[in-house]
Amino acid sequence: MFGIRRSLSNKGNPYDNAVIEATNKIIKKEFIYQKKFENIKQLKLEMSEYVYWYNNIRIHGSLGYRSPIKYKEAFLKNY
């Protein structure tokens, strides 16, 4: 549904998953812990809305205080 693929790190190398661990922490803090879902349908709908917001509206300090979409657009203009 969200185009997410599972990835496993090599045994004994926790740094392989640093990016996804940080992303999971953000999702839990900003989304999961802030809501109570009545059913799986509601979870899917609200998760879809959150993913849209995260990629299109939420600014990211590591991307020059732009959303991922705006960052990608700027990158592709100069590429």
Coordinates of N, CA and C in Angstrom, one line a residue:
M1 N 0.8 -1.2 0.0 CA 0.0 0.0 0.0 C 0.9 1.3 0.0
F2 N 1.9 1.3 0.8 CA 2.7 2.5 0.9 C 4.1 2.3 0.1
G3 N 4.3 1.2 -0.5 CA 5.5 1.0 -1.3 C 6.7 0.8 -0.4
I4 N 6.5 0.3 0.8 CA 7.6 0.1 1.8 C 8.1 -1.3 1.7
R5 N 9.4 -1.5 1.6 CA 10.0 -2.8 1.5 C 10.8 -3.1 2.8
R6 N 10.7 -4.3 3.2 CA 11.5 -4.7 4.4 C 13.0 -4.8 4.1
S7 N 13.8 -4.4 5.0 CA 15.2 -4.5 4.9 C 15.8 -4.9 6.2
L8 N 16.7 -5.9 6.1 CA 17.4 -6.4 7.4 C 18.8 -6.0 7.3
S9 N 19.4 -5.6 8.4 CA 20.8 -5.3 8.5 C 21.6 -6.5 8.7
N10 N 22.9 -6.4 8.4 CA 23.8 -7.5 8.7 C 23.9 -7.7 10.2
K11 N 24.1 -9.0 10.6 CA 24.2 -9.3 12.0 C 25.4 -8.6 12.6
G12 N 25.2 -8.0 13.7 CA 26.3 -7.3 14.4 C 26.6 -6.0 13.9
N13 N 25.8 -5.4 13.0 CA 26.1 -4.1 12.4 C 24.9 -3.2 12.6
P14 N 24.7 -2.6 13.8 CA 23.5 -1.8 14.0 C 23.4 -0.5 13.2
Y15 N 24.5 -0.1 12.6 CA 24.5 1.2 11.8 C 23.9 1.0 10.5
D16 N 23.7 -0.2 10.0 CA 23.0 -0.4 8.8 C 21.6 0.2 8.8
N17 N 20.9 0.1 10.0 CA 19.5 0.6 10.1 C 19.4 1.9 10.7
A18 N 20.4 2.7 10.8 CA 20.3 4.0 11.5 C 19.2 4.9 10.9
V19 N 19.1 5.0 9.6 CA 18.2 5.9 8.9 C 16.7 5.4 9.2
I20 N 16.5 4.1 9.1 CA 15.1 3.7 9.3 C 14.7 3.7 10.8
E21 N 15.7 3.5 11.7 CA 15.4 3.6 13.1 C 15.1 5.1 13.4
A22 N 15.8 6.0 12.9 CA 15.4 7.4 13.1 C 14.0 7.8 12.5
T23 N 13.7 7.2 11.4 CA 12.4 7.5 10.7 C 11.3 6.9 11.6
N24 N 11.5 5.6 12.0 CA 10.5 5.0 12.9 C 10.3 5.8 14.2
K25 N 11.3 6.3 14.7 CA 11.2 7.2 15.9 C 10.3 8.4 15.7
I26 N 10.5 9.0 14.5 CA 9.7 10.2 14.2 C 8.3 9.8 14.0
I27 N 8.0 8.7 13.3 CA 6.7 8.3 13.0 C 5.9 8.0 14.3
K28 N 6.6 7.3 15.2 CA 6.0 7.0 16.5 C 5.7 8.2 17.3
K29 N 6.7 9.2 17.3 CA 6.5 10.4 18.1 C 5.4 11.3 17.5
E30 N 5.4 11.5 16.2 CA 4.5 12.5 15.6 C 3.2 11.9 15.2
F31 N 3.1 10.6 15.1 CA 1.8 10.0 14.6 C 1.3 8.9 15.5
I32 N 2.0 7.8 15.7 CA 1.4 6.7 16.5 C 1.0 7.1 17.9
Y33 N 1.9 7.7 18.6 CA 1.6 8.0 20.0 C 0.6 9.2 20.2
Q34 N 0.3 9.9 19.2 CA -0.6 11.0 19.2 C -2.1 10.6 18.9
K35 N -2.3 9.4 18.5 CA -3.6 8.9 18.0 C -4.1 7.7 18.7
K36 N -5.4 7.5 18.7 CA -6.0 6.2 19.0 C -6.9 5.8 17.8
F37 N -6.6 4.6 17.3 CA -7.3 4.1 16.1 C -8.4 3.2 16.5
E38 N -9.5 3.4 16.0 CA -10.7 2.5 16.3 C -10.7 1.2 15.5
N39 N -10.0 1.2 14.3 CA -10.0 0.0 13.5 C -8.8 0.2 12.4
I40 N -8.5 -0.9 11.7 CA -7.4 -0.9 10.8 C -7.7 0.1 9.6
K41 N -9.0 0.2 9.2 CA -9.3 1.1 8.1 C -9.0 2.5 8.5
Q42 N -9.3 3.0 9.7 CA -8.9 4.3 10.2 C -7.4 4.5 10.2
L43 N -6.7 3.5 10.7 CA -5.2 3.5 10.7 C -4.6 3.7 9.3
K44 N -5.1 2.9 8.4 CA -4.6 3.0 7.0 C -4.9 4.4 6.4
L45 N -6.1 4.9 6.6 CA -6.4 6.2 6.1 C -5.6 7.3 6.7
E46 N -5.5 7.3 8.0 CA -4.7 8.4 8.7 C -3.2 8.2 8.4
M47 N -2.7 7.0 8.3 CA -1.3 6.8 7.9 C -1.0 7.3 6.5
S48 N -1.9 7.1 5.6 CA -1.8 7.6 4.3 C -1.7 9.2 4.3
E49 N -2.6 9.8 5.1 CA -2.5 11.2 5.2 C -1.2 11.7 5.9
Y50 N -0.8 11.0 6.8 CA 0.5 11.3 7.5 C 1.7 11.2 6.5
V51 N 1.7 10.2 5.7 CA 2.8 10.0 4.7 C 2.8 11.2 3.7
Y52 N 1.6 11.6 3.3 CA 1.5 12.7 2.4 C 2.0 14.0 3.1
W53 N 1.6 14.2 4.3 CA 2.0 15.4 5.0 C 3.6 15.4 5.2
Y54 N 4.1 14.2 5.6 CA 5.5 14.1 5.9 C 6.3 14.4 4.6
N55 N 5.9 13.9 3.5 CA 6.7 14.1 2.2 C 6.4 15.4 1.5
N56 N 5.3 16.0 1.7 CA 4.9 17.2 1.0 C 4.9 18.5 1.7
I57 N 4.6 18.4 3.0 CA 4.4 19.6 3.8 C 5.5 19.8 4.9
R58 N 5.7 18.7 5.7 CA 6.7 18.8 6.8 C 8.1 19.2 6.3
I59 N 8.6 20.3 7.0 CA 10.0 20.7 6.6 C 11.0 19.8 7.4
H60 N 12.1 19.6 6.7 CA 13.2 18.7 7.3 C 14.4 19.6 7.4
G61 N 15.0 19.7 8.6 CA 16.2 20.5 8.7 C 17.4 19.9 7.9
S62 N 17.4 18.6 7.8 CA 18.5 18.0 7.0 C 18.4 18.3 5.5
L63 N 17.2 18.8 5.1 CA 17.0 19.0 3.6 C 16.9 20.6 3.4
G64 N 17.6 21.3 4.2 CA 17.6 22.8 4.0 C 16.2 23.4 4.4
Y65 N 15.6 22.8 5.3 CA 14.2 23.3 5.8 C 13.2 23.3 4.6
R66 N 13.3 22.2 3.9 CA 12.3 22.0 2.8 C 11.7 20.6 3.0
S67 N 10.5 20.4 2.4 CA 9.9 19.1 2.4 C 10.7 18.2 1.4
P68 N 10.6 16.9 1.6 CA 11.3 16.0 0.7 C 10.9 16.2 -0.8
I69 N 9.7 16.5 -1.0 CA 9.2 16.8 -2.4 C 9.9 18.1 -3.0
K70 N 9.9 19.1 -2.2 CA 10.6 20.4 -2.6 C 12.1 20.2 -2.8
Y71 N 12.7 19.4 -1.9 CA 14.1 19.1 -2.0 C 14.4 18.4 -3.3
K72 N 13.6 17.4 -3.6 CA 13.7 16.6 -4.8 C 13.5 17.4 -6.1
E73 N 12.5 18.3 -6.1 CA 12.3 19.2 -7.2 C 13.5 20.1 -7.5
A74 N 14.0 20.7 -6.4 CA 15.2 21.6 -6.5 C 16.4 20.8 -7.0
F75 N 16.6 19.6 -6.5 CA 17.7 18.7 -7.0 C 17.6 18.4 -8.5
L76 N 16.4 18.0 -8.9 CA 16.2 17.6 -10.3 C 16.3 18.8 -11.2
K77 N 16.0 20.0 -10.8 CA 16.2 21.2 -11.6 C 17.6 21.5 -11.9
N78 N 18.5 21.1 -11.0 CA 19.9 21.4 -11.1 C 20.7 20.2 -11.7
Y79 N 20.0 19.1 -11.9 CA 20.7 17.9 -12.4 C 20.7 17.8 -13.8

